[in-house]
Short mmCIF file of C-alpha atoms and ligand atoms in Angstrom, two decimals:
data_model
loop_
_atom_site.label_atom_id
_atom_site.label_comp_id
_atom_site.label_asym_id
_atom_site.label_seq_id
_atom_site.Cartn_x
_atom_site.Cartn_y
_atom_site.Cartn_z
CA MET N 1 81.84 91.51 -90.04
CA GLU N 2 85.03 90.45 -88.66
CA TYR N 3 87.54 88.61 -90.47
CA ILE N 4 90.08 86.21 -88.58
CA LEU N 5 92.70 83.80 -89.82
CA GLY N 6 92.03 80.71 -88.37
CA CYS N 7 95.16 78.26 -87.31
CA LYS N 8 95.39 76.62 -90.74
CA GLY N 9 95.43 79.65 -92.62
CA PHE N 10 91.66 79.87 -93.76
CA ILE N 11 89.66 82.80 -93.40
CA ILE N 12 86.78 82.63 -90.63
CA LEU N 13 84.01 84.61 -91.08
CA LEU N 14 82.39 85.57 -87.67
CA GLY N 15 78.57 86.11 -87.68
CA VAL N 16 78.38 84.05 -90.64
CA THR N 17 76.90 80.53 -90.53
CA PHE N 18 79.17 78.82 -92.55
CA VAL N 19 82.70 78.99 -90.60
CA ILE N 20 85.36 76.83 -92.36
CA SER N 21 88.34 75.93 -90.16
CA TYR N 22 87.49 76.46 -86.91
CA GLU N 23 86.97 72.79 -86.18
CA PHE N 24 90.40 72.51 -86.18
CA ALA N 25 90.55 73.19 -82.49
CA LYS N 26 87.41 70.85 -81.54
CA GLY N 27 88.59 67.86 -83.37
CA GLU N 28 92.30 67.87 -82.64
CA ILE N 29 93.05 69.97 -79.65
CA ILE N 30 90.36 69.66 -77.20
CA SER N 31 90.09 65.94 -76.00
CA GLY N 32 89.50 63.76 -73.03
CA GLN N 33 90.41 64.28 -69.43
CA LYS N 34 93.63 62.01 -68.91
CA SER N 35 96.39 61.31 -71.43
CA SER N 36 94.96 63.80 -73.60
CA TYR N 37 98.43 63.98 -75.80
CA ILE N 38 98.29 65.40 -79.10
CA GLY N 39 101.00 65.12 -81.66
CA ARG N 40 102.33 68.38 -82.81
CA LYS N 41 101.50 69.32 -86.47
CA VAL N 42 104.39 68.77 -88.54
CA ASN N 43 104.02 71.00 -91.44
CA HIS N 44 105.21 74.73 -90.68
CA LEU N 45 102.42 77.01 -91.95
CA ASN N 46 103.28 80.55 -93.02
CA SER N 47 103.78 83.02 -90.33
CA ASN N 48 100.54 84.75 -90.91
CA GLY N 49 98.72 81.51 -90.13
CA ASN N 50 100.06 81.50 -86.75
CA VAL N 51 98.29 84.53 -85.25
CA VAL N 52 94.58 84.08 -85.42
CA LYS N 53 93.43 87.16 -83.58
CA SER N 54 95.13 90.19 -81.74
CA ILE N 55 93.67 91.61 -78.65
CA GLN N 56 94.36 95.51 -78.07
CA SER N 57 94.18 95.65 -74.49
CA GLU N 58 93.79 99.13 -72.55
CA ASP N 59 97.05 99.27 -70.94
CA GLY N 60 98.65 99.32 -74.38
CA ASP N 61 99.72 95.60 -74.63
CA ILE N 62 98.82 93.58 -77.65
CA ILE N 63 98.03 90.37 -76.99
CA ASP N 64 98.43 87.79 -80.10
CA CYS N 65 96.39 84.61 -80.05
CA VAL N 66 98.83 82.07 -81.60
CA CYS N 67 98.12 78.63 -82.51
CA ILE N 68 98.96 76.25 -79.80
CA TYR N 69 101.24 74.37 -82.19
CA LYS N 70 103.32 77.20 -83.57
CA GLN N 71 104.15 78.64 -80.08
CA PRO N 72 108.00 79.61 -79.34
CA ALA N 73 108.72 76.45 -77.08
CA PHE N 74 109.12 74.24 -80.27
CA ASP N 75 111.83 76.18 -81.53
CA HIS N 76 114.01 74.63 -78.84
CA PRO N 77 115.94 71.87 -80.21
CA ALA N 78 115.29 69.35 -77.40
CA LEU N 79 111.30 69.81 -77.90
CA LYS N 80 111.67 69.45 -82.00
CA ASP N 81 109.32 66.06 -81.56
CA HIS N 82 107.47 67.33 -78.27
CA ILE N 83 103.93 65.99 -77.95
CA ILE N 84 102.03 68.70 -76.27
CA GLN N 85 100.25 67.63 -72.90
CA MET N 86 96.92 69.56 -72.93
CA THR N 87 95.81 68.72 -69.01
CA PRO N 88 97.84 67.29 -66.47
CA THR N 89 96.95 63.82 -65.55
CA TYR N 90 95.76 64.23 -62.39
CA ASP N 91 94.27 66.93 -60.40
CA PRO N 92 97.05 68.26 -58.04
CA ASN N 93 95.17 69.63 -55.62
CA GLY N 94 92.99 66.68 -55.33
CA LYS N 95 94.43 64.94 -52.17
CA THR N 96 94.68 68.00 -49.62
CA VAL N 97 95.91 67.59 -46.12
CA THR N 98 96.09 71.07 -43.89
CA THR N 99 97.96 71.72 -41.11
CA GLY N 100 94.71 72.94 -39.34
CA SER N 101 91.23 73.41 -39.97
CA ALA N 102 90.09 72.09 -43.46
CA ASP N 103 88.76 75.68 -44.21
CA THR N 104 91.87 77.24 -44.10
CA GLU N 105 92.41 76.09 -47.82
CA THR N 106 89.72 78.52 -48.65
CA SER N 107 91.19 81.47 -49.45
CA THR N 108 90.25 84.52 -48.13
CA THR N 109 91.55 87.38 -50.34
CA VAL N 110 90.82 88.06 -53.71
CA MET N 111 91.99 86.88 -57.09
CA ALA N 112 93.96 89.16 -59.13
CA SER N 113 92.89 89.01 -62.97
CA GLN N 114 94.84 90.37 -66.22
CA ILE N 115 93.80 93.59 -67.76
CA TRP N 116 93.78 92.42 -71.22
CA ARG N 117 90.64 89.95 -70.59
CA LYS N 118 88.84 93.05 -70.65
CA ASN N 119 89.25 93.37 -74.40
CA GLY N 120 88.49 89.93 -75.83
CA SER N 121 89.66 86.45 -75.31
CA CYS N 122 91.61 83.62 -77.24
CA PRO N 123 90.13 81.12 -79.42
CA GLU N 124 90.74 77.37 -78.15
CA GLY N 125 93.35 75.75 -79.81
CA THR N 126 95.48 78.95 -79.58
CA ILE N 127 97.37 80.75 -76.69
CA PRO N 128 97.73 84.49 -75.83
CA VAL N 129 101.27 85.96 -76.14
CA ARG N 130 102.08 89.19 -75.27
CA ARG N 131 103.71 90.85 -78.28
CA ILE N 132 107.33 92.00 -77.77
CA HIS N 133 108.50 95.49 -78.92
CA ASN N 134 111.25 95.12 -81.19
CA SER N 135 113.39 97.50 -79.31
CA ASN N 136 113.76 95.00 -76.49
CA SER N 137 114.40 91.89 -78.64
CA PHE N 138 117.96 91.77 -77.86
CA GLU N 139 120.50 88.84 -77.51
CA GLY N 140 119.67 87.18 -74.21
CA TYR N 141 116.44 89.08 -74.04
CA GLY N 142 114.39 87.74 -71.03
CA ARG N 143 117.46 86.14 -69.26
CA LYS N 144 118.40 87.16 -65.97
CA GLN N 145 121.75 88.03 -65.31
CA PRO N 146 123.81 85.12 -64.42
CA SER N 147 123.76 84.31 -60.52
CA PHE N 148 125.96 82.19 -58.82
CA TYR N 149 123.57 81.00 -55.96
CA HIS N 150 125.19 79.49 -53.01
CA ARG N 151 122.74 77.05 -51.96
CA VAL N 152 122.86 74.80 -49.03
CA LYS N 153 123.73 71.44 -49.73
CA GLN N 154 122.73 69.72 -46.85
CA LEU N 155 120.26 70.15 -44.51
CA ASN N 156 122.73 70.02 -41.35
CA ASP N 157 124.41 73.27 -42.85
CA ILE N 158 120.83 74.69 -42.74
CA LYS N 159 121.80 77.35 -39.66
CA GLN N 160 124.48 78.71 -41.74
CA PRO N 161 122.92 78.90 -45.55
CA ASN N 162 124.64 80.99 -47.70
CA LEU N 163 122.14 82.18 -50.20
CA GLN N 164 123.95 85.49 -51.16
CA GLN N 165 124.33 86.04 -54.96
CA PRO N 166 126.16 89.06 -56.30
CA ASN N 167 123.80 91.53 -57.64
CA HIS N 168 120.70 89.89 -56.07
CA SER N 169 118.78 90.16 -53.05
CA LYS N 170 116.57 87.70 -51.38
CA ALA N 171 114.02 87.62 -48.55
CA ILE N 172 112.73 84.32 -48.66
CA LEU N 173 111.04 81.32 -46.58
CA LEU N 174 113.00 77.92 -47.78
CA THR N 175 112.95 74.58 -47.11
CA VAL N 176 115.28 71.95 -48.25
CA GLY N 177 114.25 68.31 -48.50
CA TYR N 178 114.20 65.35 -50.78
CA MET N 179 112.85 65.60 -53.90
CA PHE N 180 109.70 67.76 -53.91
CA SER N 181 107.12 67.28 -56.63
CA GLY N 182 105.19 70.58 -56.02
CA ALA N 183 105.29 74.15 -54.46
CA LYS N 184 102.37 76.36 -53.88
CA GLY N 185 101.39 79.47 -52.50
CA ASP N 186 99.29 82.66 -52.33
CA ILE N 187 101.04 85.73 -53.14
CA LYS N 188 99.78 89.20 -52.34
CA VAL N 189 100.10 91.47 -55.34
CA TRP N 190 101.75 94.84 -55.29
CA ASN N 191 103.31 97.46 -57.37
CA PRO N 192 106.75 98.04 -55.94
CA PHE N 193 109.12 101.23 -56.89
CA VAL N 194 111.71 100.01 -59.40
CA GLU N 195 114.75 102.74 -59.57
CA SER N 196 116.29 102.06 -62.71
CA ASP N 197 115.60 100.07 -66.01
CA ASP N 198 118.23 97.27 -65.44
CA GLU N 199 116.81 96.39 -62.03
CA TYR N 200 113.89 94.38 -61.08
CA SER N 201 111.67 93.14 -58.08
CA THR N 202 109.74 90.05 -57.78
CA SER N 203 107.46 88.05 -55.65
CA ARG N 204 107.12 84.40 -56.55
CA VAL N 205 107.32 80.94 -55.78
CA SER N 206 110.21 78.78 -56.68
CA LEU N 207 112.00 75.36 -57.03
CA GLN N 208 115.48 74.36 -57.58
CA SER N 209 117.84 71.73 -57.91
CA GLY N 210 121.73 71.42 -58.64
CA PRO N 211 125.04 73.19 -57.37
CA TYR N 212 125.01 76.71 -56.66
CA TYR N 213 127.11 77.40 -59.73
CA ASP N 214 124.79 75.60 -62.18
CA PHE N 215 121.70 75.04 -60.46
CA GLU N 216 118.54 74.40 -62.27
CA SER N 217 115.23 76.25 -61.16
CA ILE N 218 111.70 76.99 -62.27
CA GLU N 219 109.81 79.72 -60.78
CA SER N 220 106.51 81.83 -61.22
CA GLY N 221 104.86 84.88 -59.38
CA TRP N 222 104.64 88.48 -60.31
CA ALA N 223 107.42 91.18 -61.51
CA VAL N 224 108.25 94.74 -62.20
CA ASN N 225 111.09 94.44 -64.70
CA PRO N 226 111.43 97.25 -67.14
CA ARG N 227 114.23 95.67 -68.83
CA VAL N 228 111.97 92.58 -69.81
CA TYR N 229 108.71 94.20 -70.26
CA GLY N 230 109.48 97.61 -71.25
CA ASP N 231 107.62 99.22 -68.14
CA ARG N 232 106.91 99.49 -64.60
CA LYS N 233 103.45 97.47 -64.38
CA THR N 234 103.08 94.47 -62.06
CA ARG N 235 103.01 91.45 -64.36
CA LEU N 236 102.66 87.62 -64.26
CA PHE N 237 105.79 85.64 -65.15
CA VAL N 238 107.51 82.23 -65.35
CA TYR N 239 111.02 81.86 -65.53
CA TRP N 240 113.46 78.56 -65.80
CA THR N 241 117.46 78.17 -66.18
CA ALA N 242 119.11 75.09 -66.39
CA ASP N 243 122.41 76.57 -65.65
CA ALA N 244 122.04 79.15 -62.97
CA SER N 245 121.13 81.64 -65.73
CA LYS N 246 124.51 81.45 -67.52
CA THR N 247 123.45 80.39 -71.09
CA THR N 248 119.94 78.92 -70.68
CA GLY N 249 116.41 80.22 -69.43
CA CYS N 250 114.24 83.02 -69.80
CA PHE N 251 110.77 84.69 -68.69
CA ASP N 252 107.68 83.58 -69.90
CA VAL N 253 107.70 82.65 -73.68
CA THR N 254 110.31 84.99 -74.65
CA CYS N 255 112.48 82.20 -75.60
CA PRO N 256 111.79 78.51 -76.34
CA GLY N 257 111.30 76.11 -73.19
CA PHE N 258 107.92 76.57 -71.90
CA VAL N 259 104.94 75.08 -73.15
CA GLN N 260 101.90 77.26 -72.94
CA VAL N 261 98.21 75.46 -73.24
CA SER N 262 95.98 77.93 -71.54
CA ASN N 263 94.14 80.18 -73.76
CA GLU N 264 92.89 82.14 -70.66
CA ILE N 265 96.33 83.53 -69.36
CA ALA N 266 98.88 85.80 -71.06
CA LEU N 267 102.25 85.38 -69.34
CA GLY N 268 103.65 88.84 -69.09
CA ALA N 269 100.47 90.41 -69.28
CA ALA N 270 99.70 92.90 -66.33
CA ILE N 271 97.75 91.98 -63.54
CA TYR N 272 95.10 93.74 -61.94
CA PRO N 273 93.88 94.90 -59.51
CA ILE N 274 96.85 95.68 -57.34
CA SER N 275 96.48 95.46 -53.63
CA ASN N 276 96.09 99.06 -51.52
CA PRO N 277 96.67 99.33 -48.07
CA ASN N 278 93.26 100.61 -47.35
CA GLY N 279 91.72 98.06 -49.92
CA LEU N 280 91.27 94.72 -50.51
CA PRO N 281 94.28 92.29 -50.40
CA TYR N 282 94.64 91.04 -54.31
CA GLN N 283 96.86 87.74 -54.57
CA ILE N 284 97.59 85.42 -57.04
CA THR N 285 97.92 81.78 -56.20
CA ILE N 286 100.58 79.86 -57.96
CA TYR N 287 101.39 76.32 -57.94
CA LEU N 288 104.45 74.30 -59.56
CA PHE N 289 103.89 70.64 -59.70
CA LYS N 290 105.32 67.54 -61.40
CA ASP N 291 103.00 65.30 -63.46
CA PRO N 292 104.33 61.95 -62.20
CA ASP N 293 103.41 60.48 -65.59
CA THR N 294 105.17 62.73 -68.14
CA GLY N 295 107.49 64.57 -65.88
CA ASN N 296 106.22 67.80 -67.26
CA TRP N 297 106.65 70.62 -64.42
CA TRP N 298 103.27 72.40 -64.63
CA MET N 299 102.50 75.86 -63.63
CA GLN N 300 98.90 76.16 -62.30
CA TYR N 301 97.31 79.64 -61.92
CA GLY N 302 94.38 80.38 -59.55
CA GLU N 303 93.76 77.03 -58.20
CA LYS N 304 92.17 75.59 -61.83
CA ILE N 305 94.18 77.10 -64.44
CA ASN N 306 96.92 74.87 -65.90
CA VAL N 307 98.72 77.67 -67.97
CA GLY N 308 101.43 75.32 -69.15
CA TYR N 309 104.69 73.53 -68.33
CA TRP N 310 108.36 72.89 -68.59
CA PRO N 311 109.07 69.40 -70.19
CA PRO N 312 111.96 67.69 -68.53
CA LYS N 313 114.32 67.50 -71.37
CA LEU N 314 114.83 71.27 -70.67
CA PHE N 315 116.71 69.72 -67.13
CA SER N 316 118.80 67.23 -66.20
CA LEU N 317 118.15 67.27 -62.35
CA LEU N 318 114.77 68.49 -62.00
CA PRO N 319 113.05 65.67 -63.68
CA SER N 320 113.80 63.54 -60.58
CA GLY N 321 112.59 66.24 -58.19
CA ALA N 322 113.50 69.60 -56.44
CA GLU N 323 115.81 69.64 -53.88
CA SER N 324 114.52 73.26 -52.29
CA ALA N 325 111.63 75.35 -52.48
CA GLU N 326 111.23 79.20 -51.93
CA TRP N 327 108.80 81.85 -51.13
CA GLY N 328 109.23 85.49 -51.20
CA GLY N 329 110.89 88.45 -52.82
CA GLU N 330 114.08 88.81 -55.07
CA VAL N 331 115.57 92.02 -56.23
CA TYR N 332 118.13 92.62 -58.75
CA SER N 333 120.38 95.34 -59.12
CA SER N 334 124.19 96.44 -59.33
CA LYS N 335 123.69 98.71 -56.14
CA LEU N 336 123.28 96.11 -53.58
CA GLU N 337 126.66 96.43 -52.16
CA ASN N 338 128.17 99.88 -51.66
CA PRO N 339 125.96 102.79 -50.87
CA PRO N 340 124.02 104.26 -52.17
CA HIS N 341 122.11 100.95 -51.93
CA THR N 342 119.16 101.10 -54.58
CA ALA N 343 115.82 102.25 -53.73
CA THR N 344 114.26 99.39 -55.43
CA ALA N 345 111.75 98.20 -53.42
CA MET N 346 110.39 94.25 -52.14
CA GLY N 347 107.07 93.53 -51.74
CA ASN N 348 105.33 96.63 -51.17
CA GLY N 349 108.21 98.87 -50.04
CA HIS N 350 107.26 98.22 -46.68
CA PHE N 351 109.04 96.31 -44.17
CA PRO N 352 107.08 93.09 -42.91
CA ASP N 353 103.71 93.80 -41.19
CA TYR N 354 101.95 90.84 -40.12
CA ILE N 355 99.31 92.99 -38.14
CA SER N 356 98.06 95.51 -40.73
CA GLY N 357 99.37 93.11 -43.80
CA ASN N 358 100.81 96.10 -45.42
CA SER N 359 103.67 94.33 -46.68
CA GLY N 360 104.54 91.55 -48.95
CA SER N 361 103.32 88.11 -48.00
CA VAL N 362 102.91 84.46 -48.83
CA LYS N 363 100.13 82.60 -47.47
CA ARG N 364 98.94 78.86 -47.92
CA ILE N 365 102.35 77.70 -48.09
CA ARG N 366 102.61 74.24 -49.60
CA ILE N 367 104.82 71.73 -50.93
CA LEU N 368 104.19 68.30 -52.29
CA ASP N 369 106.53 65.50 -51.38
CA ASN N 370 106.63 61.70 -51.85
CA SER N 371 103.53 61.42 -49.83
CA ARG N 372 101.74 63.15 -52.59
CA THR N 373 99.59 65.34 -50.38
CA LEU N 374 100.14 68.81 -50.35
CA LYS N 375 101.16 70.27 -46.92
CA PHE N 376 102.91 72.93 -45.08
CA PRO N 377 106.79 72.15 -45.12
CA GLU N 378 107.85 70.05 -42.36
CA TRP N 379 110.71 72.52 -41.80
CA VAL N 380 110.99 76.02 -42.74
CA TYR N 381 113.97 78.88 -42.55
CA SER N 382 113.37 82.74 -43.26
CA TYR N 383 116.19 84.15 -44.81
CA THR N 384 117.19 87.75 -45.87
CA ASP N 385 120.61 88.72 -47.15
CA GLN N 386 120.11 92.48 -46.21
CA TYR N 387 117.85 92.33 -43.11
CA ASN N 388 118.24 96.60 -43.01
CA CYS N 389 116.68 96.75 -46.53
CA TYR N 390 114.60 93.97 -46.90
CA GLY N 391 113.23 92.28 -44.10
CA VAL N 392 111.23 88.74 -42.93
CA ASP N 393 108.82 87.86 -40.82
CA TYR N 394 107.70 84.20 -40.57
CA VAL N 395 104.47 84.06 -38.52
CA GLY N 396 104.36 80.30 -37.31
CA ASP N 397 102.91 80.16 -34.00
CA TYR N 398 99.45 80.97 -32.81
CA ILE N 399 98.05 80.75 -36.16
CA VAL N 400 96.55 77.85 -37.77
CA ASP N 401 98.30 78.07 -41.10
CA PRO N 402 101.68 79.73 -40.94
CA GLU N 403 102.23 82.97 -43.21
CA PHE N 404 105.29 84.71 -44.50
CA TYR N 405 105.79 88.63 -44.91
CA PHE N 406 108.80 90.02 -46.31
CA GLY N 407 109.94 93.11 -48.38
CA GLY N 408 111.19 96.45 -47.63
CA PRO N 409 112.27 99.75 -49.32
CA GLY N 410 115.80 99.24 -50.05
CA ARG N 411 117.96 102.28 -49.35
CA ASN N 412 116.67 103.99 -46.29
CA HIS N 413 118.59 105.49 -42.78
CA LEU N 414 119.67 102.03 -41.91
CA CYS N 415 120.34 100.58 -45.51
CA PRO N 416 122.10 103.83 -46.76
C1 NAG X 1 88.88 97.64 -73.87
O1 NAG X 1 87.59 97.30 -72.92
C2 NAG X 1 87.30 98.56 -72.23
C3 NAG X 1 86.08 97.97 -71.06
O2 NAG X 1 85.24 97.50 -71.80
C4 NAG X 1 86.90 99.76 -72.99
O3 NAG X 1 86.60 101.00 -72.09
C5 NAG X 1 87.94 100.13 -73.87
O4 NAG X 1 87.75 100.89 -74.67
C6 NAG X 1 88.53 98.97 -74.56
N1 NAG X 1 89.89 99.21 -75.27
C7 NAG X 1 90.18 98.77 -76.39
C8 NAG X 1 91.45 99.16 -77.14
O5 NAG X 1 89.27 98.00 -77.22
C1 NAG X 2 126.63 93.10 -61.43
O1 NAG X 2 126.42 94.03 -62.11
C2 NAG X 2 127.16 95.13 -62.79
C3 NAG X 2 126.51 95.93 -63.11
O2 NAG X 2 125.70 95.68 -64.33
C4 NAG X 2 128.14 94.26 -63.45
O3 NAG X 2 129.36 94.99 -64.03
C5 NAG X 2 128.88 92.86 -62.55
O4 NAG X 2 129.50 92.39 -63.56
C6 NAG X 2 127.71 91.96 -61.89
N1 NAG X 2 128.10 91.55 -61.19
C7 NAG X 2 128.24 89.89 -61.10
C8 NAG X 2 128.92 89.24 -60.08
O5 NAG X 2 127.39 89.71 -61.78
#
């Protein structure tokens, strides 16, 4: 017989006909489609009551199923009286126009999943939270190093963008415009080499607003980030900052901010399978979009799982929309300026390769703007700050739906 602690602190006896407190989830959390707002429980329960179940994943992770009202987000002062939104108020994929034929919206590659799901699932009313080992819970844990991001201020300047940030190298596709309310893409999943523990490599979709010294951003994709995750596996992440990572922001739910609602996806959990050059191309579909009614910025995974959202109260500019969107890779290292360059790879460590597909890539690149239709951006610019180390290849001609290839090995004979 299995004993599981319910969200109200009651023991639930599985396999026995009487179940004491599981109705909690049914009555209070699971509700109708639209405007499914639920007031957050005010009473604080003892900490034991917050973890309903723990799942030991075969990759070594422990996933705790935490009561949805007890998640870290609510420790944020701005979210004290936050009301959880269980589902977006509309289907953001509903009205879709494509640049080409309709079937381009159907993905031809295989969706990657998460390893822990082989070993159990979290009950409704809870969210899966990857357990963090005490050794990496230092101050500022999970926050990126500050980045002063010299962003393009006007569309006219775009031919000479200055996107360079110290200790960051990017190879991205960029669009700038007026108040985007969503960005989406299919990101191929790889496991690039990361040289030192204080470096990372990510492939992601990102939205930003604000001046370079104080920008706000939200992003999601996959990351190899030993400092945050304690190993070199490829993991699903979300990240936000409201001040260029100076004092705010973090990965996943390692600090208060992101409100998770899905019981299916664990942020920070390992993704599998990983693509391999001779095998199937695995990818993740990430969609960041703003809920027009609540202003919450949602992260949707794999076309249908609404993982959670960033409430507008975390930001001052993003609530009115994002000024720019980016797709592609970022490497963080202190060994980018002077030789020897870091050997931390981006994408899968190969330079962009449209023909074989053996490199980092983003497909089905879409933005959501005022027209409220998902579409390929009207204008894009591919950018890399170290083309001998990490490359870009925007494939826009002779192809129905433009694709973006990026990445590289870092250190090599051209990038000593
Ligand atoms: C997880 O699931 C796999 C596949 O079903 C199984 O082989 C493995 O023993 C399980 N691991 C744990 C820790 O339960
Ligand atoms: C880059 O990283 C090095 C080493 O961690 C650090 O000393 C330096 O301050 C960083 N530079 C900037 C501008 O953040």
